[in-house]
Amino acid sequence: MWTSKDKSISVEGKGDFSLLNAAVSDFLEQYVRTCSPSRLHLCDGSDEENKKLCELMRESGMVRPLTSKEYTNCWSVRTDPTDVARLESKTLICTPKEEQVVAEGARHPGTPNMLGKWMSEEQMDAQMKDRLPRCMKGRVMYIIPFSMGPVGSPLAKIGIQLTDSPYVVASMRVMTRIGTPVIKTLNTGAEPTEFVRCMHTVGRPDPADPAEVQKAKMRLPTWPCDPERVLIAHYPMRREIVSYGSGYGGNSLLGKKCFALRIASWIGKEEGWLAEHMLIMRVQNPEGDVRYVAAAFPSACGKTNLAMMEPSLPGWDVKCVGDDIAWLKFDNEGRLRAINPENGFFGVAPGTSLKTNPNAMEMVHRNTIFTNVAYTERGDVYWEGMDPTYDLNNTKVISWRGIPHWKPGMCTMDGEVITAAHPNSRFCTPLSECPVVDPLYNSAEGVPIDAIIFGGRRPDTIPLVFESFNWPHGVFLGSAMRSETTKAAADVTEKLRHDPFAMRPFFGYNFGEYLQHWLNLEKPGRKMPSIFHVNWFLRGEQNEFLWPGFGENARILEWIFKRLNGDSSVARASPIGMLPTNSGIRSNDLSPSVDMDRLLNVDHKLWLKEEEAIRSFLEGQLGKDCPAGIVEQIHSLRERLANTCSEE
Ligand code: SAT
Ligand code: MN
């Protein structure tokens, strides 16, 4: 039984509430009063607890166990078809002043704000007042203490998530470190440890309201949600997140994008470190040299595949520290150190195969929650691109929407192809299941970063790889990123969009200040990582990929190693940065052969357009908040392009 401080309310509860310190108890009480749950469950994080929860979800029809012998403790979940991805337009940062979140340029009336959206704290409070009261009536409020980063690490941060979704509890258990050990790290003394308050509800309509009940009839009964009224609010100054109406991924697993990127980027700015949308990998060459690399790509652009790739070059070895988020901080010796604040993968399933990511294919057979993939009569899962030899003709496949006899090529009445799995369907697997997880993934002090890679999906213009001239130029490369959009967000329609640092949906504060923060990191005595830009996605006339990618990306890593070792013979200056020489990247043994000239080409006409797009984006969005260091970079690029053009 849990009782409020003034003893006026008591709620039936599971767990040892005496472990909670005063600050956590106050937070809990505030939302118990608002949401009126019928029961509380303080999660201890144990196997036993997880088993019971999965069983409960199975009984209610929310999850199905994979019964095939090839899978151990794996589950399949179908969400409501209206709740399948992040919703960027419903995601807001709330502070007292707009300029804390939106740069000067984007505050101009008539200029569309392309980065973080702002709402005042008061306005958002009012919105939530309209949504939260009694939202958990008749249901359980789970309390999840979680640590982003190894428990007790000086780089880690604590969160407490309240949620009414058992699916979220099971997923948070995979994605973060949860339970009793985490609560015990929270100081009970006079100065309690800071924690991020995370409040989540799927927003199941009030059963007492007939209009709401009517609306809910249109949804999958096992997946309550309130898609029309979704709101994901971040209050960085209050260290609080309130998420209403969606049970999916980044909307509901609040440790991930909400905390580890949006709130953490704010904290990082205050404390002098970075929270970035980056994978972290360990790369070793045949001579035994080890380098750790962090790489930023937008959602669903291959971070997971790169982070655990099997290098095609003999003697090379890759180990994975993380596939999505990096917290980076300079240590006392001036080395940039990174931890992965997460403890699991939430990877895109479609396209994952033995060819594209053999390590992921291996690990998803254990302790994995699949969401919106197809389920088969063999008791296993299926998705597009999983296995070209899969006998679809003789296996009954149930699509993610529940079509019982799904076959490839099925179309809707409007001629739209019906896929077996949703394009943003996911596997959620503990880091420890990855066959190539780096033993240092749990290291409290983090791994030393020697190189940062930016990248995106670009069919043209951006060469396979190039290197920045120096740190400020590298920061500019991050700010200039553009990428073809994917299905990771449900409300994004443009084809190619600016996505600086792959952080567009994840910035927690003013983009101008963010750029200045990056520029300021360069200080005497610090070993600045080299910065590279890659593009695996160049296409030819028939729309075919010009570069094989995946394990063959080891060839690019080899070039990066040479550059890190100071080899100047493999690079040449170009207007956009240091490009590999044509023989700089080992490629003559590739079959089919590749056209290196084309892969490394800097097309002046296209680059003049690119420069124009970058400049108008940065000037438009930033306005007066554009740091002088970035203005300088914009001018220099323009000048270098002009000089090279006039030589032709
Ligand atoms: O749904 S998530 O935000 O967790 C996935 C992604 O967009 O990278
Ligand atoms: Mn991501």
PDB file of C-alpha atoms in Angstrom, residues 255-479:
ATOM      1  CA  GLY A 255      14.999   7.522 -21.532  1.00  0.00           C
ATOM      2  CA  LYS A 256      15.806   7.511 -25.222  1.00  0.00           C
ATOM      3  CA  LYS A 257      15.285  10.638 -27.344  1.00  0.00           C
ATOM      4  CA  CYS A 258      13.411  12.685 -24.723  1.00  0.00           C
ATOM      5  CA  PHE A 259      15.938  12.343 -21.918  1.00  0.00           C
ATOM      6  CA  ALA A 260      19.200  11.145 -23.476  1.00  0.00           C
ATOM      7  CA  LEU A 261      19.055  13.688 -26.316  1.00  0.00           C
ATOM      8  CA  ARG A 262      16.661  16.589 -25.688  1.00  0.00           C
ATOM      9  CA  ILE A 263      16.991  17.050 -21.926  1.00  0.00           C
ATOM     10  CA  ALA A 264      20.601  15.813 -21.848  1.00  0.00           C
ATOM     11  CA  SER A 265      21.710  18.208 -24.610  1.00  0.00           C
ATOM     12  CA  TRP A 266      20.420  21.036 -22.407  1.00  0.00           C
ATOM     13  CA  ILE A 267      22.222  19.677 -19.328  1.00  0.00           C
ATOM     14  CA  GLY A 268      25.329  19.121 -21.481  1.00  0.00           C
ATOM     15  CA  LYS A 269      25.319  22.746 -22.572  1.00  0.00           C
ATOM     16  CA  GLU A 270      25.163  23.832 -18.919  1.00  0.00           C
ATOM     17  CA  GLU A 271      27.834  21.380 -17.787  1.00  0.00           C
ATOM     18  CA  GLY A 272      30.165  21.524 -20.796  1.00  0.00           C
ATOM     19  CA  TRP A 273      29.527  18.193 -22.525  1.00  0.00           C
ATOM     20  CA  LEU A 274      27.565  16.826 -25.496  1.00  0.00           C
ATOM     21  CA  ALA A 275      24.544  14.555 -25.905  1.00  0.00           C
ATOM     22  CA  GLU A 276      24.501  13.417 -29.521  1.00  0.00           C
ATOM     23  CA  HIS A 277      22.567  11.173 -31.909  1.00  0.00           C
ATOM     24  CA  MET A 278      25.643   9.010 -32.519  1.00  0.00           C
ATOM     25  CA  LEU A 279      26.715   5.390 -32.571  1.00  0.00           C
ATOM     26  CA  ILE A 280      29.981   4.465 -30.863  1.00  0.00           C
ATOM     27  CA  MET A 281      32.234   1.750 -32.292  1.00  0.00           C
ATOM     28  CA  ARG A 282      35.658   0.299 -31.630  1.00  0.00           C
ATOM     29  CA  VAL A 283      37.723  -0.338 -34.730  1.00  0.00           C
ATOM     30  CA  GLN A 284      40.938  -2.350 -34.789  1.00  0.00           C
ATOM     31  CA  ASN A 285      43.264  -2.692 -37.783  1.00  0.00           C
ATOM     32  CA  PRO A 286      45.378  -5.763 -38.626  1.00  0.00           C
ATOM     33  CA  GLU A 287      48.376  -4.162 -36.875  1.00  0.00           C
ATOM     34  CA  GLY A 288      46.365  -4.076 -33.652  1.00  0.00           C
ATOM     35  CA  ASP A 289      45.818  -0.284 -33.499  1.00  0.00           C
ATOM     36  CA  VAL A 290      42.514   0.565 -31.852  1.00  0.00           C
ATOM     37  CA  ARG A 291      40.419   3.669 -32.491  1.00  0.00           C
ATOM     38  CA  TYR A 292      36.993   4.524 -31.154  1.00  0.00           C
ATOM     39  CA  VAL A 293      34.723   6.338 -33.575  1.00  0.00           C
ATOM     40  CA  ALA A 294      31.397   8.133 -33.015  1.00  0.00           C
ATOM     41  CA  ALA A 295      29.067   8.634 -35.969  1.00  0.00           C
ATOM     42  CA  ALA A 296      25.905  10.687 -36.446  1.00  0.00           C
ATOM     43  CA  PHE A 297      23.312   9.654 -39.043  1.00  0.00           C
ATOM     44  CA  PRO A 298      19.591  10.466 -39.038  1.00  0.00           C
ATOM     45  CA  SER A 299      17.132   7.800 -37.827  1.00  0.00           C
ATOM     46  CA  ALA A 300      16.909   4.718 -40.051  1.00  0.00           C
ATOM     47  CA  CYS A 301      20.066   5.549 -42.055  1.00  0.00           C
ATOM     48  CA  GLY A 302      22.166   2.560 -41.020  1.00  0.00           C
ATOM     49  CA  LYS A 303      23.705   3.473 -37.645  1.00  0.00           C
ATOM     50  CA  THR A 304      22.889   0.028 -36.254  1.00  0.00           C
ATOM     51  CA  ASN A 305      24.404  -1.711 -39.285  1.00  0.00           C
ATOM     52  CA  LEU A 306      27.610   0.314 -39.085  1.00  0.00           C
ATOM     53  CA  ALA A 307      27.936   0.011 -35.309  1.00  0.00           C
ATOM     54  CA  MET A 308      28.174  -3.789 -35.426  1.00  0.00           C
ATOM     55  CA  MET A 309      29.444  -4.400 -38.950  1.00  0.00           C
ATOM     56  CA  GLU A 310      31.548  -7.347 -40.039  1.00  0.00           C
ATOM     57  CA  PRO A 311      34.488  -5.767 -41.892  1.00  0.00           C
ATOM     58  CA  SER A 312      35.117  -7.298 -45.304  1.00  0.00           C
ATOM     59  CA  LEU A 313      38.861  -6.592 -45.075  1.00  0.00           C
ATOM     60  CA  PRO A 314      40.921  -9.370 -43.488  1.00  0.00           C
ATOM     61  CA  GLY A 315      42.346  -8.600 -40.063  1.00  0.00           C
ATOM     62  CA  TRP A 316      39.971  -5.743 -39.315  1.00  0.00           C
ATOM     63  CA  ASP A 317      37.688  -5.949 -36.313  1.00  0.00           C
ATOM     64  CA  VAL A 318      34.690  -3.916 -35.160  1.00  0.00           C
ATOM     65  CA  LYS A 319      33.110  -3.935 -31.717  1.00  0.00           C
ATOM     66  CA  CYS A 320      29.952  -2.084 -30.773  1.00  0.00           C
ATOM     67  CA  VAL A 321      29.531   0.288 -27.831  1.00  0.00           C
ATOM     68  CA  GLY A 322      26.227   1.766 -28.962  1.00  0.00           C
ATOM     69  CA  ASP A 323      24.099   2.340 -32.039  1.00  0.00           C
ATOM     70  CA  ASP A 324      22.086   5.506 -31.354  1.00  0.00           C
ATOM     71  CA  ILE A 325      23.182   7.906 -28.626  1.00  0.00           C
ATOM     72  CA  ALA A 326      26.523   9.101 -27.276  1.00  0.00           C
ATOM     73  CA  TRP A 327      27.271  11.302 -24.283  1.00  0.00           C
ATOM     74  CA  LEU A 328      30.664  12.890 -24.834  1.00  0.00           C
ATOM     75  CA  LYS A 329      32.849  14.742 -22.367  1.00  0.00           C
ATOM     76  CA  PHE A 330      36.494  15.817 -22.298  1.00  0.00           C
ATOM     77  CA  ASP A 331      38.443  14.222 -19.446  1.00  0.00           C
ATOM     78  CA  ASN A 332      41.210  15.855 -17.402  1.00  0.00           C
ATOM     79  CA  GLU A 333      43.824  14.690 -19.901  1.00  0.00           C
ATOM     80  CA  GLY A 334      42.016  16.500 -22.723  1.00  0.00           C
ATOM     81  CA  ARG A 335      40.645  13.324 -24.369  1.00  0.00           C
ATOM     82  CA  LEU A 336      37.061  13.216 -25.532  1.00  0.00           C
ATOM     83  CA  ARG A 337      35.376  10.282 -23.771  1.00  0.00           C
ATOM     84  CA  ALA A 338      32.057   8.723 -24.733  1.00  0.00           C
ATOM     85  CA  ILE A 339      29.516   6.544 -23.030  1.00  0.00           C
ATOM     86  CA  ASN A 340      26.435   4.990 -24.545  1.00  0.00           C
ATOM     87  CA  PRO A 341      23.708   6.024 -22.099  1.00  0.00           C
ATOM     88  CA  GLU A 342      21.478   3.201 -23.334  1.00  0.00           C
ATOM     89  CA  ASN A 343      21.607  -0.502 -22.543  1.00  0.00           C
ATOM     90  CA  GLY A 344      19.909  -1.918 -25.620  1.00  0.00           C
ATOM     91  CA  PHE A 345      19.117  -1.527 -29.303  1.00  0.00           C
ATOM     92  CA  PHE A 346      15.852  -0.255 -30.750  1.00  0.00           C
ATOM     93  CA  GLY A 347      16.741  -1.054 -34.342  1.00  0.00           C
ATOM     94  CA  VAL A 348      14.760  -0.845 -37.577  1.00  0.00           C
ATOM     95  CA  ALA A 349      13.857  -4.412 -38.607  1.00  0.00           C
ATOM     96  CA  PRO A 350      13.097  -4.118 -42.366  1.00  0.00           C
ATOM     97  CA  GLY A 351      16.269  -4.471 -44.397  1.00  0.00           C
ATOM     98  CA  THR A 352      18.110  -6.225 -41.563  1.00  0.00           C
ATOM     99  CA  SER A 353      19.508  -9.486 -42.937  1.00  0.00           C
ATOM    100  CA  LEU A 354      22.525 -11.772 -42.811  1.00  0.00           C
ATOM    101  CA  LYS A 355      24.039  -9.639 -45.548  1.00  0.00           C
ATOM    102  CA  THR A 356      23.362  -6.196 -44.070  1.00  0.00           C
ATOM    103  CA  ASN A 357      23.824  -7.012 -40.389  1.00  0.00           C
ATOM    104  CA  PRO A 358      24.693 -10.602 -39.458  1.00  0.00           C
ATOM    105  CA  ASN A 359      25.362  -9.681 -35.819  1.00  0.00           C
ATOM    106  CA  ALA A 360      21.910  -8.153 -35.363  1.00  0.00           C
ATOM    107  CA  MET A 361      20.343 -11.225 -37.009  1.00  0.00           C
ATOM    108  CA  GLU A 362      22.103 -13.390 -34.454  1.00  0.00           C
ATOM    109  CA  MET A 363      21.237 -11.351 -31.375  1.00  0.00           C
ATOM    110  CA  VAL A 364      17.514 -10.883 -32.034  1.00  0.00           C
ATOM    111  CA  HIS A 365      16.942 -14.560 -31.269  1.00  0.00           C
ATOM    112  CA  ARG A 366      17.224 -13.868 -27.551  1.00  0.00           C
ATOM    113  CA  ASN A 367      15.380 -11.600 -25.104  1.00  0.00           C
ATOM    114  CA  THR A 368      13.966  -9.442 -27.886  1.00  0.00           C
ATOM    115  CA  ILE A 369      10.712  -7.525 -28.173  1.00  0.00           C
ATOM    116  CA  PHE A 370       9.648  -7.102 -31.799  1.00  0.00           C
ATOM    117  CA  THR A 371       7.164  -4.358 -32.622  1.00  0.00           C
ATOM    118  CA  ASN A 372       5.093  -4.258 -35.830  1.00  0.00           C
ATOM    119  CA  VAL A 373       6.982  -6.988 -37.682  1.00  0.00           C
ATOM    120  CA  ALA A 374       5.010  -9.865 -39.251  1.00  0.00           C
ATOM    121  CA  TYR A 375       4.322 -13.052 -37.266  1.00  0.00           C
ATOM    122  CA  THR A 376       4.336 -16.456 -38.931  1.00  0.00           C
ATOM    123  CA  GLU A 377       2.648 -19.776 -38.286  1.00  0.00           C
ATOM    124  CA  ARG A 378       6.080 -21.218 -37.471  1.00  0.00           C
ATOM    125  CA  GLY A 379       6.040 -18.975 -34.415  1.00  0.00           C
ATOM    126  CA  ASP A 380       8.752 -16.693 -35.708  1.00  0.00           C
ATOM    127  CA  VAL A 381       8.938 -13.260 -37.310  1.00  0.00           C
ATOM    128  CA  TYR A 382       9.298 -11.891 -40.814  1.00  0.00           C
ATOM    129  CA  TRP A 383      10.052  -8.522 -42.372  1.00  0.00           C
ATOM    130  CA  GLU A 384      10.881  -7.163 -45.791  1.00  0.00           C
ATOM    131  CA  GLY A 385      14.475  -7.868 -46.751  1.00  0.00           C
ATOM    132  CA  MET A 386      15.006 -10.351 -43.907  1.00  0.00           C
ATOM    133  CA  ASP A 387      15.842 -13.456 -45.908  1.00  0.00           C
ATOM    134  CA  PRO A 388      15.476 -13.886 -49.685  1.00  0.00           C
ATOM    135  CA  THR A 389      15.226 -17.675 -49.199  1.00  0.00           C
ATOM    136  CA  TYR A 390      12.317 -17.481 -46.724  1.00  0.00           C
ATOM    137  CA  ASP A 391       9.589 -19.754 -48.085  1.00  0.00           C
ATOM    138  CA  LEU A 392       6.769 -17.249 -48.211  1.00  0.00           C
ATOM    139  CA  ASN A 393       4.611 -19.449 -50.438  1.00  0.00           C
ATOM    140  CA  ASN A 394       4.390 -22.264 -47.949  1.00  0.00           C
ATOM    141  CA  THR A 395       4.307 -20.274 -44.705  1.00  0.00           C
ATOM    142  CA  LYS A 396       1.328 -18.472 -43.325  1.00  0.00           C
ATOM    143  CA  VAL A 397       2.418 -14.924 -42.595  1.00  0.00           C
ATOM    144  CA  ILE A 398       0.280 -12.602 -40.477  1.00  0.00           C
ATOM    145  CA  SER A 399       1.122  -9.014 -41.384  1.00  0.00           C
ATOM    146  CA  TRP A 400       1.768  -6.317 -38.787  1.00  0.00           C
ATOM    147  CA  ARG A 401      -1.800  -5.135 -39.400  1.00  0.00           C
ATOM    148  CA  GLY A 402      -3.150  -8.605 -38.732  1.00  0.00           C
ATOM    149  CA  ILE A 403      -3.859  -9.675 -42.337  1.00  0.00           C
ATOM    150  CA  PRO A 404      -3.879 -13.455 -41.771  1.00  0.00           C
ATOM    151  CA  HIS A 405      -2.627 -14.724 -45.162  1.00  0.00           C
ATOM    152  CA  TRP A 406      -0.252 -11.995 -46.220  1.00  0.00           C
ATOM    153  CA  LYS A 407       1.542 -12.547 -49.548  1.00  0.00           C
ATOM    154  CA  PRO A 408       4.161 -10.381 -51.240  1.00  0.00           C
ATOM    155  CA  GLY A 409       2.671  -8.041 -53.818  1.00  0.00           C
ATOM    156  CA  MET A 410      -0.652  -7.592 -52.002  1.00  0.00           C
ATOM    157  CA  CYS A 411      -2.153  -4.167 -52.638  1.00  0.00           C
ATOM    158  CA  THR A 412      -4.897  -2.029 -51.174  1.00  0.00           C
ATOM    159  CA  MET A 413      -7.901  -0.960 -53.280  1.00  0.00           C
ATOM    160  CA  ASP A 414      -5.921   2.193 -54.085  1.00  0.00           C
ATOM    161  CA  GLY A 415      -3.030   0.167 -55.423  1.00  0.00           C
ATOM    162  CA  GLU A 416      -0.770   0.778 -52.453  1.00  0.00           C
ATOM    163  CA  VAL A 417       1.562  -2.098 -51.612  1.00  0.00           C
ATOM    164  CA  ILE A 418       0.736  -3.813 -48.321  1.00  0.00           C
ATOM    165  CA  THR A 419       3.921  -4.701 -46.492  1.00  0.00           C
ATOM    166  CA  ALA A 420       4.351  -7.614 -44.099  1.00  0.00           C
ATOM    167  CA  ALA A 421       6.140  -5.455 -41.536  1.00  0.00           C
ATOM    168  CA  HIS A 422       5.705  -1.740 -40.943  1.00  0.00           C
ATOM    169  CA  PRO A 423       8.663   0.175 -42.449  1.00  0.00           C
ATOM    170  CA  ASN A 424       9.431   1.553 -38.968  1.00  0.00           C
ATOM    171  CA  SER A 425       9.022  -1.825 -37.233  1.00  0.00           C
ATOM    172  CA  ARG A 426      11.677  -2.505 -34.631  1.00  0.00           C
ATOM    173  CA  PHE A 427      13.602  -5.065 -32.624  1.00  0.00           C
ATOM    174  CA  CYS A 428      14.407  -4.182 -29.039  1.00  0.00           C
ATOM    175  CA  THR A 429      17.364  -6.218 -27.770  1.00  0.00           C
ATOM    176  CA  PRO A 430      19.771  -5.877 -24.826  1.00  0.00           C
ATOM    177  CA  LEU A 431      23.285  -4.659 -25.700  1.00  0.00           C
ATOM    178  CA  SER A 432      24.707  -7.690 -23.935  1.00  0.00           C
ATOM    179  CA  GLU A 433      23.149  -9.985 -26.577  1.00  0.00           C
ATOM    180  CA  CYS A 434      25.211  -8.419 -29.371  1.00  0.00           C
ATOM    181  CA  PRO A 435      27.883 -10.939 -30.408  1.00  0.00           C
ATOM    182  CA  VAL A 436      30.354  -8.102 -31.016  1.00  0.00           C
ATOM    183  CA  VAL A 437      29.536  -5.872 -28.044  1.00  0.00           C
ATOM    184  CA  ASP A 438      32.684  -4.111 -26.853  1.00  0.00           C
ATOM    185  CA  PRO A 439      33.737  -5.280 -23.367  1.00  0.00           C
ATOM    186  CA  LEU A 440      34.098  -1.578 -22.462  1.00  0.00           C
ATOM    187  CA  TYR A 441      30.413  -0.821 -23.141  1.00  0.00           C
ATOM    188  CA  ASN A 442      29.873  -0.762 -19.387  1.00  0.00           C
ATOM    189  CA  SER A 443      32.971   1.245 -18.595  1.00  0.00           C
ATOM    190  CA  ALA A 444      32.240   4.055 -16.154  1.00  0.00           C
ATOM    191  CA  GLU A 445      34.740   6.515 -17.652  1.00  0.00           C
ATOM    192  CA  GLY A 446      33.773   5.860 -21.277  1.00  0.00           C
ATOM    193  CA  VAL A 447      35.922   5.207 -24.355  1.00  0.00           C
ATOM    194  CA  PRO A 448      38.312   7.729 -25.995  1.00  0.00           C
ATOM    195  CA  ILE A 449      36.973   9.126 -29.280  1.00  0.00           C
ATOM    196  CA  ASP A 450      39.462   9.763 -32.109  1.00  0.00           C
ATOM    197  CA  ALA A 451      37.071  10.451 -34.970  1.00  0.00           C
ATOM    198  CA  ILE A 452      33.578  11.778 -35.479  1.00  0.00           C
ATOM    199  CA  ILE A 453      31.697  10.877 -38.649  1.00  0.00           C
ATOM    200  CA  PHE A 454      28.665  12.697 -40.026  1.00  0.00           C
ATOM    201  CA  GLY A 455      26.522  11.143 -42.739  1.00  0.00           C
ATOM    202  CA  GLY A 456      23.183  10.986 -44.437  1.00  0.00           C
ATOM    203  CA  ARG A 457      21.317   9.486 -47.359  1.00  0.00           C
ATOM    204  CA  ARG A 458      22.219  11.452 -50.474  1.00  0.00           C
ATOM    205  CA  PRO A 459      21.777  10.045 -54.001  1.00  0.00           C
ATOM    206  CA  ASP A 460      24.116  12.707 -55.403  1.00  0.00           C
ATOM    207  CA  THR A 461      26.351  15.695 -54.577  1.00  0.00           C
ATOM    208  CA  ILE A 462      28.046  14.412 -51.414  1.00  0.00           C
ATOM    209  CA  PRO A 463      31.114  12.246 -52.116  1.00  0.00           C
ATOM    210  CA  LEU A 464      31.684   8.867 -50.466  1.00  0.00           C
ATOM    211  CA  VAL A 465      33.944  10.335 -47.799  1.00  0.00           C
ATOM    212  CA  PHE A 466      35.862  13.505 -47.018  1.00  0.00           C
ATOM    213  CA  GLU A 467      37.527  15.066 -44.011  1.00  0.00           C
ATOM    214  CA  SER A 468      37.160  18.506 -42.497  1.00  0.00           C
ATOM    215  CA  PHE A 469      40.099  20.928 -42.686  1.00  0.00           C
ATOM    216  CA  ASN A 470      39.928  21.541 -38.944  1.00  0.00           C
ATOM    217  CA  TRP A 471      37.525  21.551 -35.957  1.00  0.00           C
ATOM    218  CA  PRO A 472      35.415  24.616 -36.875  1.00  0.00           C
ATOM    219  CA  HIS A 473      35.090  23.342 -40.439  1.00  0.00           C
ATOM    220  CA  GLY A 474      33.984  19.987 -39.003  1.00  0.00           C
ATOM    221  CA  VAL A 475      31.337  21.727 -36.896  1.00  0.00           C
ATOM    222  CA  PHE A 476      30.163  23.431 -40.067  1.00  0.00           C
ATOM    223  CA  LEU A 477      29.939  20.031 -41.834  1.00  0.00           C
ATOM    224  CA  GLY A 478      27.648  18.844 -39.040  1.00  0.00           C
ATOM    225  CA  SER A 479      25.469  21.935 -39.379  1.00  0.00           C
TER     226      SER A 479
END
